[in-house]
CSV table of C-alpha atoms and ligand atoms in Angstrom, one decimal:
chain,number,residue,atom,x,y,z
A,15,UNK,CA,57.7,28.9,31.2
A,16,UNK,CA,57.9,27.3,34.7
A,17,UNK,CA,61.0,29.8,36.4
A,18,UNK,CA,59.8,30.1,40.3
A,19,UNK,CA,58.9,33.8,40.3
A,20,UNK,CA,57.5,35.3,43.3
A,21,UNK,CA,53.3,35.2,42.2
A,22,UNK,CA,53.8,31.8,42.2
A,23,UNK,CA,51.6,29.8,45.2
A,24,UNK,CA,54.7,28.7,47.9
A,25,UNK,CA,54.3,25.3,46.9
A,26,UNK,CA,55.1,26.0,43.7
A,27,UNK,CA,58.0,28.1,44.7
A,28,UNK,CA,59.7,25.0,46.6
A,29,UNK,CA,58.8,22.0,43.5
A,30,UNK,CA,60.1,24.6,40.5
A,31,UNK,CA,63.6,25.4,42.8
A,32,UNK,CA,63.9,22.0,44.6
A,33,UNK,CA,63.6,20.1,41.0
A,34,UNK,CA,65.8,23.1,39.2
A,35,UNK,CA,68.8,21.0,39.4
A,36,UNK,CA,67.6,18.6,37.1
A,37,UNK,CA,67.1,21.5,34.2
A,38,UNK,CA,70.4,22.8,34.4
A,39,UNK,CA,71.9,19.8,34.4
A,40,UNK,CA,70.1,19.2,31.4
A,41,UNK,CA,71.7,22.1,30.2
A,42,UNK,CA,75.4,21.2,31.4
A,43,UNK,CA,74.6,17.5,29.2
A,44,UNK,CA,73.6,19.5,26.0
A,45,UNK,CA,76.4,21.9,25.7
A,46,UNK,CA,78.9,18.9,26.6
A,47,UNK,CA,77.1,17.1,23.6
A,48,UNK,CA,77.3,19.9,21.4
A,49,UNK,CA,73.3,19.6,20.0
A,50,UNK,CA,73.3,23.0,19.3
A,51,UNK,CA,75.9,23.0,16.8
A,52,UNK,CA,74.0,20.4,14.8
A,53,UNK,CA,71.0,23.1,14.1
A,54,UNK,CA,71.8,25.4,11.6
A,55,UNK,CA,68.2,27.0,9.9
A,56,UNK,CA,66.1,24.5,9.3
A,57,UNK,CA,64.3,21.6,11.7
A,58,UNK,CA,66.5,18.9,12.3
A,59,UNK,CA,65.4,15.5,13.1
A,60,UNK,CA,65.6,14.4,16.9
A,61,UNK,CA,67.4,11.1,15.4
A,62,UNK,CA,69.7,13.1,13.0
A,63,UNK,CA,70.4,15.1,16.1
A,64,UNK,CA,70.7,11.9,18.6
A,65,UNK,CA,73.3,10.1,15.6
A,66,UNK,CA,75.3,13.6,15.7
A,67,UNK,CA,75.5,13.7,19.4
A,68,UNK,CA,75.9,9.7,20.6
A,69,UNK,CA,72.6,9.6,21.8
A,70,UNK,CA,69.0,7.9,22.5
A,71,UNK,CA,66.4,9.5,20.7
A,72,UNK,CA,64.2,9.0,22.5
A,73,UNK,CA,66.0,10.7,26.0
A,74,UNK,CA,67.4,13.2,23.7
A,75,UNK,CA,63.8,14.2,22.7
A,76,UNK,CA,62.9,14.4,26.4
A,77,UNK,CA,65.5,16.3,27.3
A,78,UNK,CA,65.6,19.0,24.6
A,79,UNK,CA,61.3,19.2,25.4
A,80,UNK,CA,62.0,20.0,28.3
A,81,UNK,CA,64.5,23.1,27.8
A,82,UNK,CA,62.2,24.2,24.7
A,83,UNK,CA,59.5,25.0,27.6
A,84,UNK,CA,62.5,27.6,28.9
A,85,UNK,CA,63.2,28.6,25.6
A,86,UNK,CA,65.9,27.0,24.7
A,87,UNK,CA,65.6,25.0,21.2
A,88,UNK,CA,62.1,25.2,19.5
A,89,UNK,CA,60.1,22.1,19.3
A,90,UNK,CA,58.7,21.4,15.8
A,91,UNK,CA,57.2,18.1,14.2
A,92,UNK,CA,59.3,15.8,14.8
A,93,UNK,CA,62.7,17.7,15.2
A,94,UNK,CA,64.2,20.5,16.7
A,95,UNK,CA,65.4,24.5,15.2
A,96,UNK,CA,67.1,27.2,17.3
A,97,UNK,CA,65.9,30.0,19.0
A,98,UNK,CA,68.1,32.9,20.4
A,99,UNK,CA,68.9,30.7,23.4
A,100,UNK,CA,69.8,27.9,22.0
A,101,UNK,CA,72.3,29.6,19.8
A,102,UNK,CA,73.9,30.6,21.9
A,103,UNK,CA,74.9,27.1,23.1
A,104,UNK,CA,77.1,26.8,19.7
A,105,UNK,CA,80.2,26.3,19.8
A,106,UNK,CA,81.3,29.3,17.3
A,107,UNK,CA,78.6,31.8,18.2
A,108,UNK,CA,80.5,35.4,18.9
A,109,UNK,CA,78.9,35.2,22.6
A,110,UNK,CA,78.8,31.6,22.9
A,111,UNK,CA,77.6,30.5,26.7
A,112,UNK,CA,78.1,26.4,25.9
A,113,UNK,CA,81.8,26.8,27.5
A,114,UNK,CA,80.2,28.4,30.5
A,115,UNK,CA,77.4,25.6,30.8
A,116,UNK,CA,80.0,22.8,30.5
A,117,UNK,CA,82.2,24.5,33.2
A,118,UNK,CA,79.5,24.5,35.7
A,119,UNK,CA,78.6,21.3,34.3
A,120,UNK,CA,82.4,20.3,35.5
A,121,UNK,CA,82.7,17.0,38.1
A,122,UNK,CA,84.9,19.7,40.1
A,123,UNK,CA,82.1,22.1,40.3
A,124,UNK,CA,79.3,19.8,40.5
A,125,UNK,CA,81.1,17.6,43.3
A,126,UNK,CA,81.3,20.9,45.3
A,127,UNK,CA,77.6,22.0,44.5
A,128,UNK,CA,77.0,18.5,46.1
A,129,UNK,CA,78.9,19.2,49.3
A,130,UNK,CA,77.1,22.6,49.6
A,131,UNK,CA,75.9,21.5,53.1
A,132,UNK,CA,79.2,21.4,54.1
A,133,UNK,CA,80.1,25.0,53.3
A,134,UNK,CA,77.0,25.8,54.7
A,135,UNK,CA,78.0,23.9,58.3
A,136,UNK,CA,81.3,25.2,58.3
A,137,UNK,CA,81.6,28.7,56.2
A,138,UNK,CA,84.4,27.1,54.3
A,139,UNK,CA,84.7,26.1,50.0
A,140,UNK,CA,83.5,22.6,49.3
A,141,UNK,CA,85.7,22.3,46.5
A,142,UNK,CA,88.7,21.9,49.5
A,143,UNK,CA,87.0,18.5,50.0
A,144,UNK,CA,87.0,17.5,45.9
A,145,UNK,CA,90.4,19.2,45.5
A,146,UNK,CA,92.4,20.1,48.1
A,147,UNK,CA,94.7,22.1,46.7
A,148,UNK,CA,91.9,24.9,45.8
A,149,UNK,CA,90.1,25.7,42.4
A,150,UNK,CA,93.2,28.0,40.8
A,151,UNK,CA,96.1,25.2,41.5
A,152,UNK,CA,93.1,22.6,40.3
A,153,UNK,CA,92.4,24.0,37.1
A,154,UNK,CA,96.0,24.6,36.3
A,155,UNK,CA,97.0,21.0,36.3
A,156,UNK,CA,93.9,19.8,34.6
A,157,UNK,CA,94.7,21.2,31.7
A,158,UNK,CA,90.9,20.0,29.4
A,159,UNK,CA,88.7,21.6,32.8
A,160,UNK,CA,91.1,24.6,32.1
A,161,UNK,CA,90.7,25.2,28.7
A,162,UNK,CA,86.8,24.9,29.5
A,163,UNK,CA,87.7,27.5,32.1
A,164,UNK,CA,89.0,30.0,29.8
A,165,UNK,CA,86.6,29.6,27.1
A,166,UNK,CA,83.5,30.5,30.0
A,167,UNK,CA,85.2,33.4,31.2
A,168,UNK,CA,85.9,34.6,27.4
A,169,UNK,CA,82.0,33.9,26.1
A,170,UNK,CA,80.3,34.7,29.4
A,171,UNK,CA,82.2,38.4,29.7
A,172,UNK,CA,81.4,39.0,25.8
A,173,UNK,CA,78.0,40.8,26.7
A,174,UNK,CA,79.3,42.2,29.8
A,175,UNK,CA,82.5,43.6,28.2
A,176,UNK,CA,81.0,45.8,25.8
A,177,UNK,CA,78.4,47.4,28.4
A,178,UNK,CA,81.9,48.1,30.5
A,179,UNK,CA,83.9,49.6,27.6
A,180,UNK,CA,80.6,52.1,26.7
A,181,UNK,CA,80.4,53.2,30.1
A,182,UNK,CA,84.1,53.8,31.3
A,183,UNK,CA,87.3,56.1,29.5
A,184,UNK,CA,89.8,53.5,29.3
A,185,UNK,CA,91.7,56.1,26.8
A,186,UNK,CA,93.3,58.2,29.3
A,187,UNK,CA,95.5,55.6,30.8
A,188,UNK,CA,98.7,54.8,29.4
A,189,UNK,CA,99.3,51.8,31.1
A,190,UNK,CA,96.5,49.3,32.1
A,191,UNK,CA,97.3,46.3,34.3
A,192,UNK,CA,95.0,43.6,34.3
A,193,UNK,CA,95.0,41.1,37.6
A,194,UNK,CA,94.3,37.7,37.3
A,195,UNK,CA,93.1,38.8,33.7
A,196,UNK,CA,92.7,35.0,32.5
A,197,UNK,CA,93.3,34.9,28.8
A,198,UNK,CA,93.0,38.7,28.5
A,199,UNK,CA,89.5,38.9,26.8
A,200,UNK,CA,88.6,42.7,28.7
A,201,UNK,CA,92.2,44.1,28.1
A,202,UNK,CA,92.5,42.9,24.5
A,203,UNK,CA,88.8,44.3,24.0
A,204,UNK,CA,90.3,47.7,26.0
A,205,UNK,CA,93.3,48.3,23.9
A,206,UNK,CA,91.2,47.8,20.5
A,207,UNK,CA,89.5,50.9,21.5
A,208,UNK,CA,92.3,52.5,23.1
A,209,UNK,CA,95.4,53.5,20.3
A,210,UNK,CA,97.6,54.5,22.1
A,211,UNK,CA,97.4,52.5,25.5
A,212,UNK,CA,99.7,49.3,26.6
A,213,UNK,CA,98.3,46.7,28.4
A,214,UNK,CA,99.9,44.4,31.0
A,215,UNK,CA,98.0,40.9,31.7
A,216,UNK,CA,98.8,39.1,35.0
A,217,UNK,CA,97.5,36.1,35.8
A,218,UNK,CA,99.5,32.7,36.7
A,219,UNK,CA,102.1,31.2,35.2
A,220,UNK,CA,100.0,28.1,34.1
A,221,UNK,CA,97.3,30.4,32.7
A,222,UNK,CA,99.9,32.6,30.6
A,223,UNK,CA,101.9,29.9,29.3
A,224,UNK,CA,99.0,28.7,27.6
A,225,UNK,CA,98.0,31.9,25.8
A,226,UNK,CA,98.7,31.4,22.1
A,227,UNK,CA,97.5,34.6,20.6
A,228,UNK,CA,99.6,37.6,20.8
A,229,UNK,CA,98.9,41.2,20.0
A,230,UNK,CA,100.5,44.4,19.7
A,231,UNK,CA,100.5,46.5,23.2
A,232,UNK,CA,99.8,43.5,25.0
A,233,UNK,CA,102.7,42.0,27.4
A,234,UNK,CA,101.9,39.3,29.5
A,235,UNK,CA,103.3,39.1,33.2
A,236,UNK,CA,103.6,35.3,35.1
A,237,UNK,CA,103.2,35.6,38.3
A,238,UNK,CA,101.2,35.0,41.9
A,239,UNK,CA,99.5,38.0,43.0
A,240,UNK,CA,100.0,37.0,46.8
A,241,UNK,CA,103.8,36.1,46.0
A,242,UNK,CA,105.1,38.6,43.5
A,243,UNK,CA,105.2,42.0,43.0
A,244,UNK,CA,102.8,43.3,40.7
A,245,UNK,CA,103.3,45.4,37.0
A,246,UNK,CA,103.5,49.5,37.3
A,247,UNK,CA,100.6,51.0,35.7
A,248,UNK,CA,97.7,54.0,35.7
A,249,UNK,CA,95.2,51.7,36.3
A,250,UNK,CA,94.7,48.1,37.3
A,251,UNK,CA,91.8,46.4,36.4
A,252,UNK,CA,90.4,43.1,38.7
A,253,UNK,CA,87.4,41.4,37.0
A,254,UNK,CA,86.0,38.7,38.6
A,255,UNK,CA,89.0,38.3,41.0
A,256,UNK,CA,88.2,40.1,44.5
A,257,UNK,CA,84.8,38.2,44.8
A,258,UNK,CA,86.8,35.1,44.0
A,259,UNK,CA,88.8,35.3,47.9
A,260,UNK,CA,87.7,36.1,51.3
A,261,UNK,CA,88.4,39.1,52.8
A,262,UNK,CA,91.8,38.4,54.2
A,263,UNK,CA,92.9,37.6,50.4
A,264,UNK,CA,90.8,39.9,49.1
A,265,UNK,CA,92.6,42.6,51.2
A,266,UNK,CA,96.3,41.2,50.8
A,267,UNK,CA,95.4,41.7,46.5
A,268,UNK,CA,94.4,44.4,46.9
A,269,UNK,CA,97.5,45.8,49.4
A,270,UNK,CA,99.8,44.2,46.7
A,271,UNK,CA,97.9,46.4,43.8
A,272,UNK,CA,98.7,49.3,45.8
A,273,UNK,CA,101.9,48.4,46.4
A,274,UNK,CA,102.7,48.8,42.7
A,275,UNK,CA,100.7,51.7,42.4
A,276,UNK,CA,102.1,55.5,42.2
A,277,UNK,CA,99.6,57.9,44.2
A,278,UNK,CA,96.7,58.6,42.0
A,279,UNK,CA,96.7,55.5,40.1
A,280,UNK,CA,93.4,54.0,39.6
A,281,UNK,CA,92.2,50.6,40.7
A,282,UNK,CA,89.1,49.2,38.8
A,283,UNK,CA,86.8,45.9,40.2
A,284,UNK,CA,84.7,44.7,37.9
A,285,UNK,CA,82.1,42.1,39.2
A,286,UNK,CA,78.5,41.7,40.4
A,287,UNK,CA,78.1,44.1,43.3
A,288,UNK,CA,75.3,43.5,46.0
A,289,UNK,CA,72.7,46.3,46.7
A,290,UNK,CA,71.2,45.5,50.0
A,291,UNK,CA,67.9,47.6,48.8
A,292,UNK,CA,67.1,45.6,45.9
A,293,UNK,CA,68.5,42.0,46.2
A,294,UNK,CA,69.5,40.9,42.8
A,295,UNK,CA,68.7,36.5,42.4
A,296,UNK,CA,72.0,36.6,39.6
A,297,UNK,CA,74.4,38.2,42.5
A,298,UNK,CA,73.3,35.8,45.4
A,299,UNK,CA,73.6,32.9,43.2
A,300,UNK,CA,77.1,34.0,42.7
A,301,UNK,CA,77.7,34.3,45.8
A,302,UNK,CA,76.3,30.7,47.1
A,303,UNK,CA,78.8,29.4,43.7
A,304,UNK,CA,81.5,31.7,45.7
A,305,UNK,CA,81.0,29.9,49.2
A,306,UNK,CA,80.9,26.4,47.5
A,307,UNK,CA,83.7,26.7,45.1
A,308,UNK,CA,86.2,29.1,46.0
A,309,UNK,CA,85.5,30.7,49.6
A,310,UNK,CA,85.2,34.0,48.5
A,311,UNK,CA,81.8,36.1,48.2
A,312,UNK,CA,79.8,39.0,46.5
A,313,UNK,CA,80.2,42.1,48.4
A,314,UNK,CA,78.2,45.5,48.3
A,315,UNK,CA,79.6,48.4,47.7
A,316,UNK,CA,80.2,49.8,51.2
A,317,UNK,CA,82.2,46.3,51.7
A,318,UNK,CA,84.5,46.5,49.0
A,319,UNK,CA,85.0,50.8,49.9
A,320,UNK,CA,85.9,49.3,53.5
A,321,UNK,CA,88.5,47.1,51.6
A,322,UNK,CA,89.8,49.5,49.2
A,323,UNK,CA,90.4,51.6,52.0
A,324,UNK,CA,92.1,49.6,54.1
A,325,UNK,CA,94.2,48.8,51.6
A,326,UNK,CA,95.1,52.4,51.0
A,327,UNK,CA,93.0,53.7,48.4
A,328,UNK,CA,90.5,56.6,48.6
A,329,UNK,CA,87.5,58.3,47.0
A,330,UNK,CA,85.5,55.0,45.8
A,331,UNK,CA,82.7,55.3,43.5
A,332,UNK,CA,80.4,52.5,42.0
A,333,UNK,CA,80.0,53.0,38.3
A,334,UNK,CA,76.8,51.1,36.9
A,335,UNK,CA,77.6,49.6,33.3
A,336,UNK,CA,74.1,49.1,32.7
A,337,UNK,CA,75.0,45.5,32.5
A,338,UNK,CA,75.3,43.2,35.6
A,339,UNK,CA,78.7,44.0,36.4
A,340,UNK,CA,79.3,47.0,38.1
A,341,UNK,CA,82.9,49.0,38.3
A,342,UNK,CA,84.1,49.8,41.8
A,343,UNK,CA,86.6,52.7,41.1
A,344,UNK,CA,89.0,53.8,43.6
A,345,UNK,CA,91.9,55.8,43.3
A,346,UNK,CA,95.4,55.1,45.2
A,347,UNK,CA,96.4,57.3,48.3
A,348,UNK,CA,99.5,59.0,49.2
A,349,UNK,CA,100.6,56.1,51.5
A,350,UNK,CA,100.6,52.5,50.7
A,351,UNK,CA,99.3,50.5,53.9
B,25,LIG,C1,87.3,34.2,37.8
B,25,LIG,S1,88.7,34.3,36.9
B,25,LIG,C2,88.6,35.9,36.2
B,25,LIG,C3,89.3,36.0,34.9
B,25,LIG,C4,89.1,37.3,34.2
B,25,LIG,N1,89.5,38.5,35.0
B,25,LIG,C5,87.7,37.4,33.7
B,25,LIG,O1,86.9,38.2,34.3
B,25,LIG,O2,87.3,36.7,32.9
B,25,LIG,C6,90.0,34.5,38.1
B,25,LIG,C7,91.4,34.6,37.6
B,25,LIG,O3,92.3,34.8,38.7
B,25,LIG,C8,93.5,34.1,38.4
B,25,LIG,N2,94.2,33.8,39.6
B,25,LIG,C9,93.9,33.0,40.7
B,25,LIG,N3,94.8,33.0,41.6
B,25,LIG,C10,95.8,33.8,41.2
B,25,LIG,C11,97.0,34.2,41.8
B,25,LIG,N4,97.4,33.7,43.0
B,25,LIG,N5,97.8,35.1,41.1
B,25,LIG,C12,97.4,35.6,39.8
B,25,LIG,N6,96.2,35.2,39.3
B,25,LIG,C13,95.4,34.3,39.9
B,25,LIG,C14,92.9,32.8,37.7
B,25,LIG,O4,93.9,32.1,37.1
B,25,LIG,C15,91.8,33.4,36.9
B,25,LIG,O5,92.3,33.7,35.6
């Protein structure tokens, strides 16, 4: 397997990350083709696989030869058969990552990736040169880029959802809030394990119109969490969000959480969080997909405690999951700031 680790010679190190690109965009191609819901349990053909999937056999072949030396797909005779990778490119597996490839396999994300030098020059998102309006208002009125948007967010956090239900008491909230909560994937997870709990999902109006599933509990909330005022609840839950906005936003979500909030209420981010004394490659590519496509960032914990305290909320402790998420709990002061 040829991942640039550091015992590799230097020169190694530069050819296996300068020529990375073209793997994972060999990646991106095969979930948007959907090979890996042609395998089922036995070797399939590469030209049964190529008819399936629109495509030359032959490129096919190379393509798929190359991700079986990362272990994705298993090379046999003259066809292909899955490996626990490449499963979990189909379509209908329970964790299901093809969603997430095609999403970074997006034009909108990809034409930012390619304007990373500008965000680099300037300190500012790419993506405001591919869409100006910003990635949230882009996604909402492309309605196919935001259905591939959900569907990431829903397979990716499948693994990390249940290491953050084993590790925190969700149980002894009655009402849970959660921010910019996407299709609600955590909270509906949450309130399976919690009876007696009601849940409150808040994201934007384009996002919750399109939610088709309801469930007991479970009320949805429309809204702009820079605009309106947010839900009353015992906790309030941000996956994903904070690291999504610079600090100024960051700060003003977090203001308007504890707005809502009654003293003692908790507030709960959930995302990658950077430890300056053992740097993590997963959290810093984040970060660089942060700077590029939505100008926010990761942030350690002592960044996100300045944050939440500015913001008027006290005591904050960094939970591990186990998983690479990490909860930032913080509890809500006497006095909103
Ligand atoms: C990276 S996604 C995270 C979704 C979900 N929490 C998760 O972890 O899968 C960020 C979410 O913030 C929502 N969002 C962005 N801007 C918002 C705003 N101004 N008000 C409310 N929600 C917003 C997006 O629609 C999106 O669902």
């Amino acid at each position: 397997m040829s991942t640039a680790t550091p015992t590799m010679q230097p020169h190694e190190i530069i050819w296996t990350l300068t020529n990375h690109v073209f793997v994972s965009r060999a990646v991106h191609v095969v979930a948007e083709l959907g090979v890996a819901d042609h395998i089922a349990d036995e070797i399939v053909s590469v030209k049964a696989l190529a008819s399936a999937c629109a495509a030359d056999a032959e490129a096919l072949d190379r393509v798929l030869h190359l991700l079986s030396t990362y272990g994705i797909f298993d090379r046999r005779d003259d066809g292909y058969v899955h490996t626990d990778a490449s499963r979990l490119l189909q379509s209908e597996h329970p964790m299901s990552m093809r969603a997430y490839a095609r999403m970074i396999g997006m034009p909108v994300i990809r034409a930012s990736l390619d304007q990373l030098e500008y965000s680099v020059r300037t300190g500012a998102p790419a993506t405001q040169l591919v869409a100006a309006e910003g990635l949230w208002p882009y996604l909402v009125a492309h309605a196919d880029e935001r259905e591939i948007f959900g569907q990431a967010m829903t397979g990716k956090a499948a693994a990390d959802t249940a290491a953050v239900l084993g590790t925190y008491d969700f149980g002894r909230f009655d009402t849970i809030a959660d921010i910019g909560g996407g299709r609600g994937h955590l909270l509906r997870a949450i309130l399976d394990t919690t009876p007696t709990s009601e849940g409150i999902l808040f994201d934007l109006p384009g996002v919750i119109e399109t939610l088709e599933v309801g469930r007991d509990r479970l009320t949805p909330r429309a809204g702009d969490f820079f605009v309106d005022p947010l839900p009353t609840a015992d906790a309030y839950i941000l996956m994903e969000v904070i690291h999504d906005w610079p600090d100024a936003e960051a700060a003003a979500i977090l203001r308007a959480v504890r707005r809502a909030a009654s003293p003692g209420a908790r507030v709960l981010i959930i995302e990658n969080v950077l430890d300056d004394t053992s740097p993590d490659p997963r959290g810093h590519t984040l970060d660089v997909i942060m700077l590029a496509c939505t100008g926010g960032r990761e942030r350690t914990g002592t960044a996100l405690d300045g944050l939440l305290k500015a913001a008027g909320f006290s005591d904050s402790t960094v939970i591990n999951t186990g998983g690479p998420l990490r909860i930032v709990e913080a509890v809500a002061a006497g006095q909103a700031n």
